[in-house]
Amino acid sequence: MTADSTTGPSLDPLTDRRGGFSMVALDQRESLRAMMAPVMSGPVGDESLVEFKTLATAILSPRASAVLLDRAYGLPAAAARAPGCGLVLAADVLQQEPGGPVVGATLDEGVTAELAAQLRPDALKMLVPWTPATRSGAVDLAERFMRLCRTLGLPGIVEGVVRPPDISSWSDADRDAAIVRAAEDLAVVGPTLYKAEVPGYGASPAEAITATARRITEVLDCPWVVLSSGVAAERFAAAVQACRQGGASGFLAGRAVWADAVTAPDPAEFLRTESLRRLDALDAVGVSTP
């Protein structure tokens, strides 16, 4: 499903030259602070997060169709975007232990009509944790988010992530089934774009990833993209290709593109070389798949 198959606010400002999505996520907050800690001589201050997000946005946005930024530390980076690069604003407040995974999320009350008028984002994004035991709560959170999007006249990107406490004991098949079920549950709120995890963490055979991607496509009435959390950088392009074969329309990816830059001796040089090379590889995937 392509971007122009949706109803409501247009997703066109977020698309690349082929009508797909080549978006970079830079809305990490406490997880980014934890990533930076090993190379800092002391506590990682807020200014370090702002500096990295601004640097990464300036270097990566010329190759991205859009960037995803947060209100807490990402607003200065919005001005560093390249012309023609769209802006997605995170509308979530994330709950997590330092260095740990996201275990909960709430709607950010600071994302207001006034802020939207100031920043002029092209869409909002909400991370929605989903577990078998909290399905109705996930749907309720996603519905409140989409209500905000409708009030502001903006497209809404719902990001369903499977986060049960016992996920480490799940098989890949269990997790893949849950990813599909989460998409099916959250589809009822009418997202403009859906953001899903890569089946099998990108390590499963391409045919298996594509098969699960097709199941995600079947339960959604909107286009969808994949995120990169949990997928090794060297596997991500192939995983995106397999998902696109199953109906995905691109990616909204962060760590697989730039995470290694955080601890590199020269983060700017890493972003200009390896991170841009990774984006070029993802761009090539878009040429070779539907």
Coordinates of N, CA, C and O in Angstrom, one line a residue, residues 73-226:
Y73 N 14.4 16.9 23.7 CA 15.8 17.2 23.4 C 16.0 17.4 21.9 O 17.1 17.8 21.5
G74 N 15.0 17.3 21.1 CA 15.2 17.3 19.6 C 14.8 18.6 18.9 O 15.0 18.7 17.7
L75 N 14.1 19.5 19.6 CA 13.6 20.7 18.9 C 14.7 21.5 18.2 O 14.5 22.0 17.1
P76 N 15.9 21.7 18.8 CA 16.9 22.5 18.1 C 17.3 21.8 16.8 O 17.8 22.5 15.9
A77 N 17.2 20.5 16.8 CA 17.6 19.8 15.6 C 16.7 20.0 14.4 O 17.1 19.8 13.2
A78 N 15.4 20.4 14.7 CA 14.5 20.6 13.6 C 15.0 21.6 12.6 O 14.7 21.5 11.4
A79 N 15.6 22.7 13.1 CA 16.1 23.7 12.2 C 17.3 23.3 11.4 O 17.7 23.9 10.4
A80 N 17.9 22.1 11.8 CA 19.1 21.6 11.0 C 18.7 20.7 9.9 O 19.6 20.3 9.1
R81 N 17.4 20.5 9.7 CA 17.0 19.6 8.6 C 17.3 20.2 7.2 O 17.3 21.4 7.0
A82 N 17.6 19.3 6.3 CA 17.9 19.7 4.9 C 16.5 20.1 4.3 O 15.5 19.6 4.7
P83 N 16.6 21.1 3.3 CA 15.3 21.4 2.6 C 14.7 20.2 2.0 O 15.4 19.3 1.4
G84 N 13.4 20.1 2.1 CA 12.7 18.9 1.6 C 12.6 17.7 2.5 O 11.9 16.8 2.1
C85 N 13.2 17.8 3.6 CA 13.2 16.7 4.6 C 12.0 16.9 5.5 O 12.0 18.0 6.2
G86 N 11.1 16.0 5.6 CA 9.9 16.2 6.5 C 10.3 16.1 7.9 O 11.3 15.6 8.3
L87 N 9.3 16.5 8.8 CA 9.5 16.4 10.2 C 8.4 15.6 10.9 O 7.2 16.0 10.7
V88 N 8.7 14.6 11.6 CA 7.8 13.9 12.5 C 8.1 14.2 13.9 O 9.3 14.1 14.3
L89 N 7.1 14.6 14.7 CA 7.3 14.9 16.1 C 6.7 13.8 17.0 O 5.6 13.4 16.8
A90 N 7.6 13.3 17.9 CA 7.1 12.3 18.8 C 6.1 12.9 19.8 O 6.4 14.0 20.3
A91 N 5.0 12.2 20.0 CA 4.0 12.7 21.0 C 3.9 11.7 22.1 O 2.9 11.7 22.8
D92 N 5.0 11.0 22.4 CA 5.0 10.0 23.5 C 5.9 10.4 24.6 O 7.0 11.0 24.4
V93 N 5.6 10.1 25.9 CA 6.5 10.1 27.0 C 6.8 8.7 27.4 O 5.8 7.9 27.7
L94 N 8.0 8.3 27.3 CA 8.4 6.9 27.4 C 8.8 6.5 28.9 O 9.5 7.3 29.5
Q95 N 8.4 5.3 29.3 CA 8.8 4.8 30.6 C 9.8 3.7 30.5 O 9.5 2.7 29.8
Q96 N 10.9 3.9 31.1 CA 12.0 2.8 31.0 C 13.0 3.0 32.1 O 13.2 4.2 32.5
E97 N 13.6 2.0 32.5 CA 14.7 2.0 33.4 C 16.0 2.5 32.6 O 16.1 2.3 31.4
P98 N 16.9 3.2 33.3 CA 18.1 3.6 32.6 C 18.8 2.5 31.8 O 19.1 1.4 32.4
G99 N 18.9 2.6 30.5 CA 19.5 1.6 29.7 C 18.6 0.4 29.3 O 19.0 -0.4 28.6
G100 N 17.4 0.4 29.9 CA 16.5 -0.7 29.6 C 15.5 -0.4 28.5 O 15.4 0.7 28.0
P101 N 14.7 -1.4 28.1 CA 13.7 -1.2 27.1 C 12.5 -0.4 27.5 O 12.3 -0.3 28.8
V102 N 11.8 0.2 26.6 CA 10.6 0.9 26.9 C 9.6 -0.1 27.4 O 9.3 -1.1 26.8
V103 N 9.0 0.2 28.6 CA 8.0 -0.7 29.2 C 6.6 0.0 29.2 O 5.6 -0.7 29.5
G104 N 6.5 1.2 29.0 CA 5.3 1.9 29.0 C 5.4 3.3 28.3 O 6.5 3.8 28.0
A105 N 4.2 3.9 28.0 CA 4.2 5.2 27.3 C 2.9 5.9 27.6 O 1.9 5.2 27.8
T106 N 3.0 7.2 27.7 CA 1.8 8.0 27.8 C 1.9 9.1 26.8 O 2.9 9.4 26.2
L107 N 0.7 9.7 26.5 CA 0.6 10.8 25.6 C 1.3 12.0 26.1 O 1.0 12.4 27.3
D108 N 2.1 12.7 25.4 CA 2.8 13.9 25.8 C 1.9 15.1 25.8 O 1.5 15.6 24.7
E109 N 1.5 15.6 26.9 CA 0.6 16.7 27.0 C 1.3 18.0 26.5 O 0.6 19.0 26.3
G110 N 2.6 18.0 26.3 CA 3.3 19.2 25.8 C 3.2 19.3 24.3 O 3.6 20.4 23.8
V111 N 2.7 18.3 23.7 CA 2.4 18.4 22.2 C 1.1 19.1 22.0 O 0.0 18.4 22.1
T112 N 1.1 20.4 21.9 CA -0.2 21.2 21.8 C -0.3 21.8 20.4 O 0.6 21.8 19.6
A113 N -1.5 22.4 20.3 CA -1.7 23.2 19.0 C -0.7 24.3 18.9 O -0.3 24.6 17.8
E114 N -0.3 24.9 20.0 CA 0.7 26.0 19.9 C 2.0 25.5 19.5 O 2.7 26.1 18.7
L115 N 2.4 24.4 20.0 CA 3.7 23.8 19.6 C 3.7 23.4 18.1 O 4.6 23.6 17.4
A116 N 2.6 22.8 17.7 CA 2.4 22.4 16.3 C 2.5 23.6 15.4 O 3.1 23.6 14.3
A117 N 1.9 24.7 15.8 CA 1.9 25.9 15.0 C 3.3 26.5 14.9 O 3.7 27.0 13.9
Q118 N 4.1 26.3 16.0 CA 5.5 26.8 16.0 C 6.4 25.9 15.1 O 7.2 26.4 14.3
L119 N 6.3 24.6 15.3 CA 7.2 23.7 14.6 C 6.8 23.3 13.2 O 7.6 22.9 12.4
R120 N 5.4 23.3 13.0 CA 4.9 22.9 11.7 C 5.3 21.5 11.3 O 5.9 21.2 10.2
P121 N 5.1 20.5 12.2 CA 5.5 19.1 11.9 C 4.6 18.6 10.8 O 3.5 19.0 10.6
D122 N 5.1 17.6 10.0 CA 4.3 17.0 9.0 C 3.5 15.8 9.5 O 2.6 15.3 8.7
A123 N 3.8 15.3 10.7 CA 3.1 14.2 11.3 C 3.5 14.1 12.7 O 4.5 14.6 13.2
L124 N 2.7 13.3 13.5 CA 3.0 13.0 14.9 C 3.2 11.5 15.0 O 2.7 10.7 14.1
K125 N 4.0 11.0 16.0 CA 4.2 9.6 16.2 C 4.0 9.2 17.6 O 4.3 10.0 18.5
M126 N 3.4 8.0 17.8 CA 3.2 7.5 19.2 C 3.6 6.1 19.3 O 3.2 5.2 18.5
L127 N 4.5 5.8 20.2 CA 4.9 4.5 20.5 C 3.9 3.9 21.5 O 3.6 4.5 22.5
V128 N 3.4 2.7 21.1 CA 2.3 2.1 21.9 C 2.8 0.7 22.3 O 2.8 -0.2 21.4
P129 N 3.2 0.5 23.5 CA 3.6 -0.9 24.0 C 2.4 -1.8 24.0 O 1.3 -1.4 24.4
W130 N 2.6 -3.0 23.5 CA 1.5 -4.0 23.3 C 1.9 -5.3 24.0 O 3.0 -5.8 23.8
T131 N 1.1 -5.8 24.8 CA 1.3 -7.2 25.4 C 0.0 -7.9 25.3 O -1.1 -7.3 25.2
P132 N 0.0 -9.2 25.3 CA -1.3 -10.0 25.3 C -2.2 -9.6 26.5 O -3.4 -9.7 26.3
A133 N -1.6 -9.1 27.6 CA -2.4 -8.8 28.8 C -2.9 -7.4 28.8 O -3.8 -7.0 29.6
T134 N -2.4 -6.5 27.9 CA -2.8 -5.1 27.9 C -3.3 -4.6 26.5 O -3.1 -3.5 26.2
R135 N -3.9 -5.5 25.8 CA -4.4 -5.2 24.5 C -5.4 -4.0 24.5 O -5.2 -3.1 23.7
S136 N -6.3 -4.0 25.4 CA -7.3 -2.9 25.3 C -6.7 -1.6 25.7 O -7.1 -0.6 25.2
G137 N -5.8 -1.6 26.7 CA -5.1 -0.4 27.0 C -4.3 0.2 25.9 O -4.2 1.4 25.7
A138 N -3.6 -0.7 25.1 CA -2.9 -0.3 24.0 C -3.8 0.4 22.9 O -3.4 1.5 22.4
V139 N -4.9 -0.2 22.7 CA -5.9 0.4 21.7 C -6.4 1.8 22.2 O -6.5 2.7 21.5
D140 N -6.6 1.8 23.5 CA -7.1 3.1 24.1 C -6.1 4.2 24.0 O -6.4 5.3 23.6
L141 N -4.8 3.9 24.2 CA -3.7 4.9 24.1 C -3.6 5.3 22.6 O -3.5 6.5 22.3
A142 N -3.6 4.4 21.7 CA -3.5 4.7 20.3 C -4.7 5.5 19.8 O -4.6 6.5 19.0
E143 N -5.9 5.3 20.4 CA -7.1 6.0 20.0 C -7.0 7.5 20.5 O -7.3 8.4 19.8
R144 N -6.5 7.7 21.7 CA -6.3 9.0 22.2 C -5.3 9.8 21.4 O -5.4 11.0 21.2
F145 N -4.2 9.1 21.0 CA -3.2 9.7 20.1 C -3.8 10.1 18.8 O -3.6 11.3 18.3
M146 N -4.6 9.3 18.1 CA -5.2 9.6 16.9 C -6.2 10.7 17.0 O -6.4 11.5 16.1
R147 N -6.9 10.8 18.1 CA -7.8 11.9 18.4 C -7.0 13.2 18.4 O -7.5 14.2 17.9
L148 N -5.8 13.2 19.0 CA -5.0 14.4 19.0 C -4.6 14.8 17.6 O -4.6 16.0 17.2
C149 N -4.2 13.8 16.8 CA -3.8 14.0 15.4 C -4.9 14.7 14.7 O -4.7 15.6 13.9
R150 N -6.1 14.1 14.8 CA -7.3 14.7 14.1 C -7.6 16.1 14.5 O -7.9 17.0 13.7
T151 N -7.4 16.4 15.8 CA -7.6 17.7 16.3 C -6.6 18.7 15.7 O -7.0 19.8 15.4
L152 N -5.4 18.3 15.5 CA -4.3 19.1 15.0 C -4.3 19.1 13.5 O -3.5 19.8 12.9
G153 N -5.1 18.2 12.9 CA -5.1 18.1 11.4 C -3.8 17.5 10.8 O -3.4 17.8 9.7
L154 N -3.2 16.6 11.6 CA -1.9 16.0 11.2 C -2.0 14.5 11.0 O -2.8 13.8 11.7
P155 N -1.2 13.9 10.1 CA -1.2 12.4 10.1 C -0.6 11.8 11.4 O 0.2 12.5 12.0
G156 N -1.1 10.6 11.7 CA -0.7 10.0 12.9 C 0.1 8.7 12.6 O -0.5 7.8 11.9
I157 N 1.3 8.5 13.1 CA 2.0 7.3 13.0 C 2.0 6.5 14.3 O 2.5 7.0 15.3
V158 N 1.3 5.4 14.2 CA 1.2 4.5 15.4 C 2.3 3.4 15.3 O 2.4 2.7 14.4
E159 N 3.1 3.4 16.4 CA 4.2 2.4 16.4 C 3.9 1.3 17.5 O 4.0 1.6 18.7
G160 N 3.5 0.2 17.0 CA 3.2 -0.9 17.9 C 4.4 -1.7 18.2 O 5.0 -2.2 17.3
V161 N 4.7 -1.8 19.5 CA 5.9 -2.6 19.9 C 5.5 -3.7 20.9 O 4.7 -3.4 21.8
V162 N 5.9 -4.9 20.7 CA 5.6 -6.0 21.6 C 6.5 -6.0 22.8 O 7.7 -6.3 22.6
R163 N 5.9 -5.8 24.0 CA 6.8 -5.7 25.2 C 6.3 -6.5 26.4 O 6.2 -5.9 27.5
P164 N 6.0 -7.8 26.2 CA 5.7 -8.5 27.4 C 6.9 -8.8 28.3 O 8.0 -8.8 27.8
P165 N 6.7 -8.9 29.6 CA 7.8 -9.0 30.5 C 8.6 -10.3 30.2 O 9.8 -10.4 30.5
D166 N 8.0 -11.3 29.7 CA 8.6 -12.6 29.5 C 9.1 -12.8 28.0 O 9.3 -14.0 27.6
I167 N 9.3 -11.7 27.3 CA 9.5 -11.9 25.8 C 10.8 -12.7 25.6 O 11.0 -13.3 24.5
S168 N 11.8 -12.7 26.5 CA 13.0 -13.4 26.3 C 12.8 -14.9 26.2 O 13.7 -15.6 25.7
S169 N 11.7 -15.4 26.7 CA 11.4 -16.8 26.6 C 10.5 -17.2 25.4 O 10.3 -18.3 25.1
W170 N 10.2 -16.2 24.6 CA 9.3 -16.4 23.4 C 10.2 -16.9 22.3 O 11.3 -16.5 22.1
S171 N 9.6 -17.7 21.5 CA 10.2 -18.1 20.2 C 10.0 -17.0 19.2 O 9.1 -16.1 19.4
D172 N 10.7 -17.0 18.1 CA 10.5 -16.1 17.0 C 9.1 -16.2 16.5 O 8.5 -15.1 16.1
A173 N 8.6 -17.4 16.4 CA 7.2 -17.5 15.8 C 6.2 -16.9 16.8 O 5.3 -16.2 16.3
D174 N 6.4 -17.0 18.1 CA 5.5 -16.4 19.0 C 5.6 -14.9 18.9 O 4.5 -14.2 18.8
R175 N 6.8 -14.3 18.8 CA 6.9 -12.9 18.6 C 6.3 -12.4 17.3 O 5.6 -11.3 17.3
D176 N 6.6 -13.1 16.2 CA 6.0 -12.7 14.9 C 4.5 -12.7 15.0 O 3.9 -11.7 14.4
A177 N 3.9 -13.7 15.6 CA 2.5 -13.7 15.7 C 1.9 -12.5 16.5 O 0.9 -11.9 16.2
A178 N 2.7 -12.2 17.5 CA 2.3 -11.0 18.4 C 2.4 -9.7 17.6 O 1.6 -8.8 17.8
I179 N 3.5 -9.6 16.8 CA 3.6 -8.4 16.0 C 2.4 -8.2 15.0 O 1.9 -7.1 14.9
V180 N 2.0 -9.3 14.5 CA 0.8 -9.2 13.6 C -0.4 -8.9 14.4 O -1.3 -8.1 14.0
R181 N -0.6 -9.6 15.5 CA -1.8 -9.3 16.4 C -1.8 -7.9 16.8 O -2.9 -7.2 16.9
A182 N -0.7 -7.3 17.2 CA -0.6 -5.9 17.6 C -1.1 -5.0 16.5 O -1.8 -4.0 16.7
A183 N -0.6 -5.3 15.3 CA -1.0 -4.5 14.1 C -2.5 -4.6 13.9 O -3.2 -3.6 13.6
E184 N -3.0 -5.8 14.0 CA -4.5 -6.0 13.9 C -5.3 -5.2 14.9 O -6.3 -4.5 14.6
D185 N -4.8 -5.3 16.2 CA -5.5 -4.5 17.2 C -5.5 -3.0 17.0 O -6.5 -2.3 17.1
L186 N -4.3 -2.5 16.7 CA -4.1 -1.1 16.6 C -4.7 -0.5 15.3 O -4.9 0.7 15.2
A187 N -4.9 -1.4 14.3 CA -5.5 -0.9 13.1 C -6.9 -0.3 13.3 O -7.3 0.6 12.5
V188 N -7.6 -0.7 14.3 CA -8.9 -0.2 14.5 C -9.0 1.3 14.8 O -10.1 1.9 14.6
V189 N -7.9 1.9 15.2 CA -7.9 3.3 15.5 C -7.7 4.2 14.2 O -7.8 5.4 14.3
G190 N -7.4 3.6 13.1 CA -7.3 4.3 11.9 C -6.0 5.1 11.8 O -6.0 6.3 11.4
P191 N -4.8 4.5 12.0 CA -3.6 5.3 11.9 C -3.4 5.7 10.4 O -3.8 4.9 9.5
T192 N -2.7 6.8 10.2 CA -2.4 7.2 8.8 C -1.2 6.4 8.3 O -1.2 6.1 7.1
L193 N -0.3 6.0 9.2 CA 0.8 5.2 8.9 C 1.1 4.3 10.1 O 1.0 4.8 11.2
Y194 N 1.5 3.1 9.9 CA 1.8 2.2 11.0 C 3.3 1.9 10.9 O 3.9 1.7 9.9
K195 N 3.9 1.7 12.1 CA 5.3 1.4 12.3 C 5.4 0.1 13.0 O 4.9 0.0 14.2
A196 N 6.1 -0.9 12.4 CA 6.1 -2.2 13.0 C 7.6 -2.7 13.2 O 8.5 -2.2 12.5
E197 N 7.8 -3.6 14.2 CA 9.1 -4.2 14.4 C 9.3 -5.2 13.2 O 8.4 -5.8 12.6
V198 N 10.6 -5.5 13.0 CA 11.0 -6.4 12.0 C 10.8 -7.8 12.5 O 11.3 -8.2 13.6
P199 N 10.1 -8.7 11.7 CA 9.9 -10.1 12.2 C 11.3 -10.8 12.3 O 12.2 -10.5 11.6
G200 N 11.3 -11.6 13.3 CA 12.5 -12.4 13.5 C 13.8 -11.7 13.8 O 14.9 -12.2 13.7
Y201 N 13.6 -10.4 14.3 CA 14.8 -9.5 14.5 C 15.7 -9.4 13.3 O 16.9 -9.1 13.4
G202 N 15.2 -9.7 12.1 CA 16.0 -9.6 10.9 C 16.9 -10.8 10.7 O 17.6 -10.8 9.7
A203 N 16.9 -11.7 11.6 CA 17.8 -12.9 11.5 C 17.1 -14.1 10.9 O 17.8 -15.1 10.6
S204 N 15.8 -14.1 10.8 CA 15.1 -15.2 10.2 C 15.4 -15.2 8.7 O 15.8 -14.2 8.1
P205 N 15.2 -16.4 8.0 CA 15.3 -16.4 6.5 C 14.4 -15.3 5.9 O 13.3 -15.0 6.4
A206 N 14.8 -14.8 4.8 CA 14.1 -13.7 4.1 C 12.7 -14.2 3.8 O 11.7 -13.4 3.9
E207 N 12.5 -15.4 3.4 CA 11.1 -15.9 3.1 C 10.2 -15.8 4.3 O 9.0 -15.5 4.1
A208 N 10.7 -16.1 5.5 CA 9.9 -16.1 6.7 C 9.6 -14.7 7.0 O 8.4 -14.4 7.5
I209 N 10.5 -13.8 6.9 CA 10.3 -12.3 7.2 C 9.2 -11.8 6.2 O 8.3 -11.1 6.6
T210 N 9.3 -12.1 5.0 CA 8.3 -11.7 4.0 C 7.0 -12.2 4.3 O 5.9 -11.5 4.1
A211 N 6.9 -13.5 4.7 CA 5.6 -14.1 5.0 C 4.9 -13.4 6.1 O 3.7 -13.1 6.1
T212 N 5.7 -13.0 7.2 CA 5.1 -12.3 8.3 C 4.7 -10.9 7.9 O 3.6 -10.4 8.3
A213 N 5.5 -10.3 7.0 CA 5.2 -8.9 6.5 C 3.9 -8.9 5.8 O 3.1 -8.0 5.9
R214 N 3.7 -10.0 5.0 CA 2.4 -10.1 4.2 C 1.2 -10.1 5.2 O 0.1 -9.5 4.9
R215 N 1.4 -10.8 6.3 CA 0.3 -10.9 7.3 C 0.0 -9.5 7.9 O -1.1 -9.2 8.2
I216 N 1.1 -8.8 8.2 CA 0.9 -7.4 8.7 C 0.2 -6.6 7.6 O -0.8 -5.8 8.0
T217 N 0.6 -6.6 6.4 CA -0.1 -5.9 5.3 C -1.6 -6.2 5.3 O -2.4 -5.3 5.1
E218 N -1.9 -7.5 5.4 CA -3.3 -7.9 5.3 C -4.2 -7.4 6.4 O -5.4 -7.2 6.2
V219 N -3.7 -7.1 7.6 CA -4.5 -6.6 8.7 C -4.6 -5.1 8.8 O -5.3 -4.6 9.6
L220 N -3.8 -4.4 7.9 CA -3.8 -3.0 8.0 C -4.6 -2.3 6.8 O -4.6 -2.9 5.7
D221 N -5.2 -1.2 7.0 CA -5.8 -0.4 6.0 C -5.0 0.8 5.6 O -5.5 1.8 5.0
C222 N -3.7 0.8 6.0 CA -2.9 2.0 5.8 C -1.5 1.5 5.4 O -1.2 0.3 5.6
P223 N -0.6 2.3 4.8 CA 0.8 1.9 4.6 C 1.5 1.7 5.9 O 1.1 2.2 6.9
W224 N 2.6 0.9 5.8 CA 3.4 0.7 7.1 C 4.8 0.6 6.7 O 5.2 0.4 5.6
V225 N 5.6 0.9 7.8 CA 7.1 0.9 7.7 C 7.7 0.1 8.8 O 7.0 -0.2 9.8
V226 N 9.0 -0.2 8.7 CA 9.6 -1.0 9.8 C 10.6 -0.1 10.6 O 11.1 0.9 10.1

